Short mmCIF file of C-alpha atoms and ligand atoms in Angstrom, two decimals:
data_model
loop_
_atom_site.label_atom_id
_atom_site.label_comp_id
_atom_site.label_asym_id
_atom_site.label_seq_id
_atom_site.Cartn_x
_atom_site.Cartn_y
_atom_site.Cartn_z
CA MET A 27 86.18 94.57 103.73
CA SER A 28 82.91 96.08 104.79
CA GLY A 29 81.25 98.27 101.84
CA LYS A 30 81.68 101.24 104.33
CA LYS A 31 85.13 101.18 104.39
CA LYS A 32 87.22 103.23 102.04
CA SER A 33 90.48 102.88 100.01
CA VAL A 34 93.16 104.92 101.87
CA ILE A 35 95.61 107.40 100.01
CA ILE A 36 99.21 107.48 101.91
CA GLY A 37 101.24 110.90 100.47
CA VAL A 38 104.58 110.91 100.01
CA LEU A 39 105.95 114.43 100.06
CA GLY A 40 107.88 114.39 96.34
CA PHE A 41 109.87 117.22 96.13
CA GLN A 42 113.47 115.20 97.38
CA GLY A 43 115.56 112.78 99.79
CA ASP A 44 114.40 108.86 99.85
CA ILE A 45 110.46 109.07 98.45
CA GLU A 46 111.16 105.59 96.41
CA GLU A 47 112.04 103.61 100.09
CA ASN A 48 108.97 105.48 101.36
CA VAL A 49 106.83 104.38 98.69
CA ALA A 50 107.96 101.19 99.19
CA ALA A 51 107.85 100.78 102.82
CA THR A 52 104.09 101.91 102.79
CA LYS A 53 103.53 99.54 99.78
CA ASP A 54 104.71 96.76 101.80
CA ALA A 55 102.76 97.92 104.92
CA LEU A 56 99.35 97.98 103.02
CA GLN A 57 100.02 94.62 101.75
CA ASP A 58 101.53 93.16 105.67
CA LEU A 59 97.75 94.95 106.68
CA GLN A 60 95.47 93.55 103.74
CA VAL A 61 94.34 97.52 103.48
CA GLU A 62 93.22 98.19 100.07
CA GLY A 63 95.18 101.81 99.63
CA SER A 64 97.25 103.56 96.99
CA ILE A 65 100.32 106.01 97.56
CA GLU A 66 100.69 109.34 95.82
CA LEU A 67 103.65 111.83 95.43
CA VAL A 68 102.48 115.36 97.01
CA ARG A 69 104.15 118.58 95.44
CA TYR A 70 101.57 120.90 95.05
CA PRO A 71 98.58 122.16 97.51
CA GLU A 72 96.10 120.30 95.67
CA GLU A 73 97.90 116.96 96.51
CA ALA A 74 98.61 118.02 100.32
CA GLU A 75 94.81 118.28 100.42
CA LYS A 76 93.49 115.02 98.83
CA VAL A 77 95.75 112.42 100.76
CA ASP A 78 94.77 110.93 104.31
CA GLY A 79 98.39 110.64 105.67
CA LEU A 80 101.56 112.45 104.49
CA ILE A 81 105.13 111.06 104.75
CA LEU A 82 107.91 113.49 105.05
CA PRO A 83 110.74 111.59 103.76
CA GLY A 84 114.55 111.91 105.26
CA GLY A 85 116.86 113.57 102.70
CA GLU A 86 117.33 117.32 102.81
CA SER A 87 115.61 119.48 104.62
CA THR A 88 116.44 122.99 103.58
CA VAL A 89 116.04 121.99 99.77
CA GLN A 90 112.94 120.05 100.52
CA SER A 91 111.11 122.94 102.39
CA THR A 92 112.49 125.35 100.51
CA LEU A 93 110.64 123.01 97.33
CA ALA A 94 107.50 122.91 99.30
CA ALA A 95 107.55 126.74 99.79
CA ILE A 96 108.03 127.40 96.33
CA GLN A 97 105.14 125.14 95.15
CA ARG A 98 102.37 126.94 98.29
CA SER A 99 102.33 123.35 99.70
CA LEU A 100 103.63 124.17 102.80
CA PRO A 101 100.75 126.44 104.31
CA VAL A 102 97.90 123.17 103.11
CA ILE A 103 100.43 120.69 104.62
CA LYS A 104 100.34 122.70 108.11
CA LYS A 105 96.65 122.68 107.93
CA ARG A 106 95.86 119.42 107.06
CA ILE A 107 98.11 118.16 110.82
CA SER A 108 96.54 121.15 112.98
CA GLU A 109 93.06 119.26 111.43
CA GLY A 110 94.47 116.07 112.63
CA MET A 111 95.36 114.01 109.42
CA PRO A 112 98.20 111.65 110.59
CA VAL A 113 102.16 112.21 109.82
CA LEU A 114 105.44 110.65 109.70
CA GLY A 115 108.13 112.65 109.46
CA THR A 116 111.69 110.48 109.05
CA CYS A 117 114.96 112.54 109.96
CA ALA A 118 114.36 115.44 107.46
CA GLY A 119 110.98 115.47 107.74
CA MET A 120 110.80 115.53 111.35
CA ILE A 121 112.80 118.26 111.14
CA MET A 122 110.62 119.82 108.75
CA LEU A 123 107.62 119.28 111.24
CA SER A 124 109.62 120.97 114.43
CA ARG A 125 109.44 124.61 115.46
CA ARG A 126 112.56 124.82 115.91
CA ALA A 127 115.71 123.31 114.27
CA PHE A 128 119.77 124.59 115.28
CA ASP A 129 123.01 123.13 114.92
CA ARG A 130 125.51 122.89 116.99
CA VAL A 131 128.15 124.81 114.87
CA ILE A 132 125.87 127.41 113.09
CA GLY A 133 123.21 128.20 115.44
CA ASP A 134 119.82 128.80 114.40
CA THR A 135 119.38 127.00 111.25
CA LYS A 136 116.77 129.47 109.97
CA GLN A 137 115.20 126.97 107.26
CA LYS A 138 111.06 126.93 106.72
CA LEU A 139 109.74 124.73 108.90
CA ILE A 140 106.27 123.31 109.13
CA GLY A 141 105.94 124.03 112.92
CA ASN A 142 103.60 121.57 113.95
CA LEU A 143 105.33 119.64 115.63
CA ASP A 144 106.67 121.01 119.48
CA VAL A 145 110.05 120.43 119.83
CA VAL A 146 113.39 121.98 119.26
CA ILE A 147 115.98 119.76 116.56
CA GLU A 148 119.02 119.55 116.50
CA ARG A 149 120.38 119.05 113.30
CA ASN A 150 123.66 116.47 112.49
CA ALA A 151 123.55 115.68 116.60
CA PHE A 152 125.40 112.36 115.69
CA GLY A 153 127.65 113.70 112.99
CA ARG A 154 127.89 113.83 109.38
CA GLN A 155 127.48 111.71 106.34
CA GLY A 156 130.78 109.80 107.92
CA ASP A 157 129.18 109.10 111.33
CA SER A 158 125.78 107.67 109.64
CA PHE A 159 125.37 104.20 111.43
CA GLU A 160 122.84 101.76 112.45
CA ALA A 161 121.87 100.63 116.42
CA ASP A 162 119.21 98.50 117.73
CA LEU A 163 116.01 100.50 119.35
CA ASP A 164 113.03 99.85 121.83
CA ILE A 165 110.22 101.14 120.52
CA GLY A 166 107.65 99.37 122.98
CA MET A 167 105.00 101.07 120.60
CA LEU A 168 105.85 98.49 117.83
CA GLY A 169 106.32 95.55 119.94
CA LYS A 170 109.18 93.67 121.97
CA GLU A 171 111.30 93.11 119.19
CA VAL A 172 114.33 95.53 118.63
CA PHE A 173 113.64 97.88 116.14
CA LYS A 174 116.67 98.50 113.24
CA GLY A 175 117.31 102.36 113.25
CA VAL A 176 118.97 103.55 110.15
CA PHE A 177 121.12 106.73 111.61
CA ILE A 178 122.36 109.51 108.40
CA ARG A 179 123.77 112.78 109.41
CA ALA A 180 120.82 112.22 112.12
CA PRO A 181 118.73 115.10 114.21
CA ALA A 182 118.15 114.62 117.32
CA VAL A 183 115.03 115.79 119.66
CA SER A 184 116.62 118.39 122.35
CA GLU A 185 113.38 119.91 123.77
CA VAL A 186 109.97 118.07 124.11
CA GLY A 187 106.47 120.16 124.82
CA LYS A 188 103.98 118.96 127.03
CA ASP A 189 101.76 116.78 124.76
CA VAL A 190 105.04 115.09 123.16
CA GLU A 191 105.41 111.69 124.52
CA VAL A 192 109.09 110.38 123.48
CA ILE A 193 109.15 106.60 122.14
CA ALA A 194 112.67 105.86 121.19
CA LYS A 195 116.35 107.17 123.29
CA LEU A 196 119.17 106.30 122.04
CA ASN A 197 122.74 107.07 124.09
CA ASN A 198 120.12 109.42 125.90
CA LYS A 199 119.48 111.04 123.25
CA ILE A 200 115.73 111.25 122.23
CA VAL A 201 115.34 109.83 118.85
CA ALA A 202 111.72 108.95 118.39
CA ILE A 203 108.85 111.14 119.32
CA LYS A 204 105.11 111.01 119.17
CA GLN A 205 102.34 114.11 119.39
CA LYS A 206 98.80 112.67 118.83
CA ASN A 207 99.04 112.63 114.91
CA ILE A 208 102.47 113.63 114.16
CA ILE A 209 105.30 110.73 114.65
CA GLY A 210 109.14 111.91 113.84
CA THR A 211 112.11 109.69 113.94
CA SER A 212 115.66 110.89 113.52
CA PHE A 213 116.18 107.39 111.68
CA HIS A 214 114.97 105.24 108.44
CA PRO A 215 112.31 103.32 108.89
CA GLU A 216 111.72 102.68 105.51
CA LEU A 217 115.67 101.81 105.28
CA SER A 218 115.70 99.29 107.82
CA GLY A 219 113.07 96.16 105.58
CA ASP A 220 111.00 96.18 108.65
CA SER A 221 107.42 97.51 108.03
CA ARG A 222 106.36 98.41 111.38
CA MET A 223 106.93 102.04 111.64
CA HIS A 224 104.87 102.40 108.13
CA ARG A 225 102.59 99.87 109.62
CA HIS A 226 101.60 101.76 112.53
CA PHE A 227 101.17 104.79 110.66
CA VAL A 228 98.94 103.61 107.41
CA LYS A 229 96.62 101.85 110.65
CA MET A 230 96.70 105.73 112.09
CA ALA A 231 95.57 107.32 108.53
CA VAL A 232 92.87 104.27 108.18
CA ASP A 233 91.41 104.60 111.81
CA LEU A 234 90.84 108.00 110.88
CA LYS A 235 89.12 107.37 107.75
CA ASN A 236 87.09 105.08 108.94
CA LYS A 237 85.86 107.00 112.08
CA VAL A 238 85.22 110.09 109.40
CA ALA A 239 83.43 107.58 107.26
CA ALA A 240 81.68 106.01 109.78
N1 LIG B 18 121.20 116.32 108.09
C1 LIG B 18 119.82 116.19 107.35
C2 LIG B 18 118.98 117.47 107.49
O1 LIG B 18 119.33 118.31 108.28
C3 LIG B 18 118.91 115.27 107.52
C4 LIG B 18 119.32 113.94 106.94
C5 LIG B 18 118.36 112.99 106.77
O2 LIG B 18 116.95 113.29 106.37
N2 LIG B 18 119.07 112.31 106.32
O3 LIG B 18 117.92 117.57 106.76
#
């Protein structure tokens, strides 16, 4: 590694949900890429300021965003994303990033959202907990081999803005998107035992860090 390259810091929003699973998948990604880096839990604004990339894990989006709002981290996360910090939102994390979320049963969910991602999300679009499933997905961005998507009370993307690229679909529903520095997935890449999504994300953070340092 050249002396110029700095160690990357990947944050995982640390309030609720599958935090440990994302830490483990990120560790694997760093190792697979042979990138020097550390993983830190992010709860408070000052922690959100210092990471080079942030993962918003799956779990319960209403709980996570309420806790993040209480700690006053949401505005800092929003600012960092609009400045270009790479962010990966999986399931509940993607819901938090969206500009609007609704549920077929209750309509607009009126939850606190970060809002940088120009999509509308339908929560629980594949049914409730009992309807959890796995499906093979074609995600060109990650290579030819199919990616095992783990769907748990999964949302789907029902509207996309003009800067949003659809990167995976399942039965005509949009299940993964990319908008510049933002990746969102309906499924849980941290549970598939395949580090390709986390590797892709870590690379985005490393590339940005090296560009800034150059
Ligand atoms: N349905 C959950 C929510 O709305 C997301 C489920 C998940 O992250 N596995 O927050």
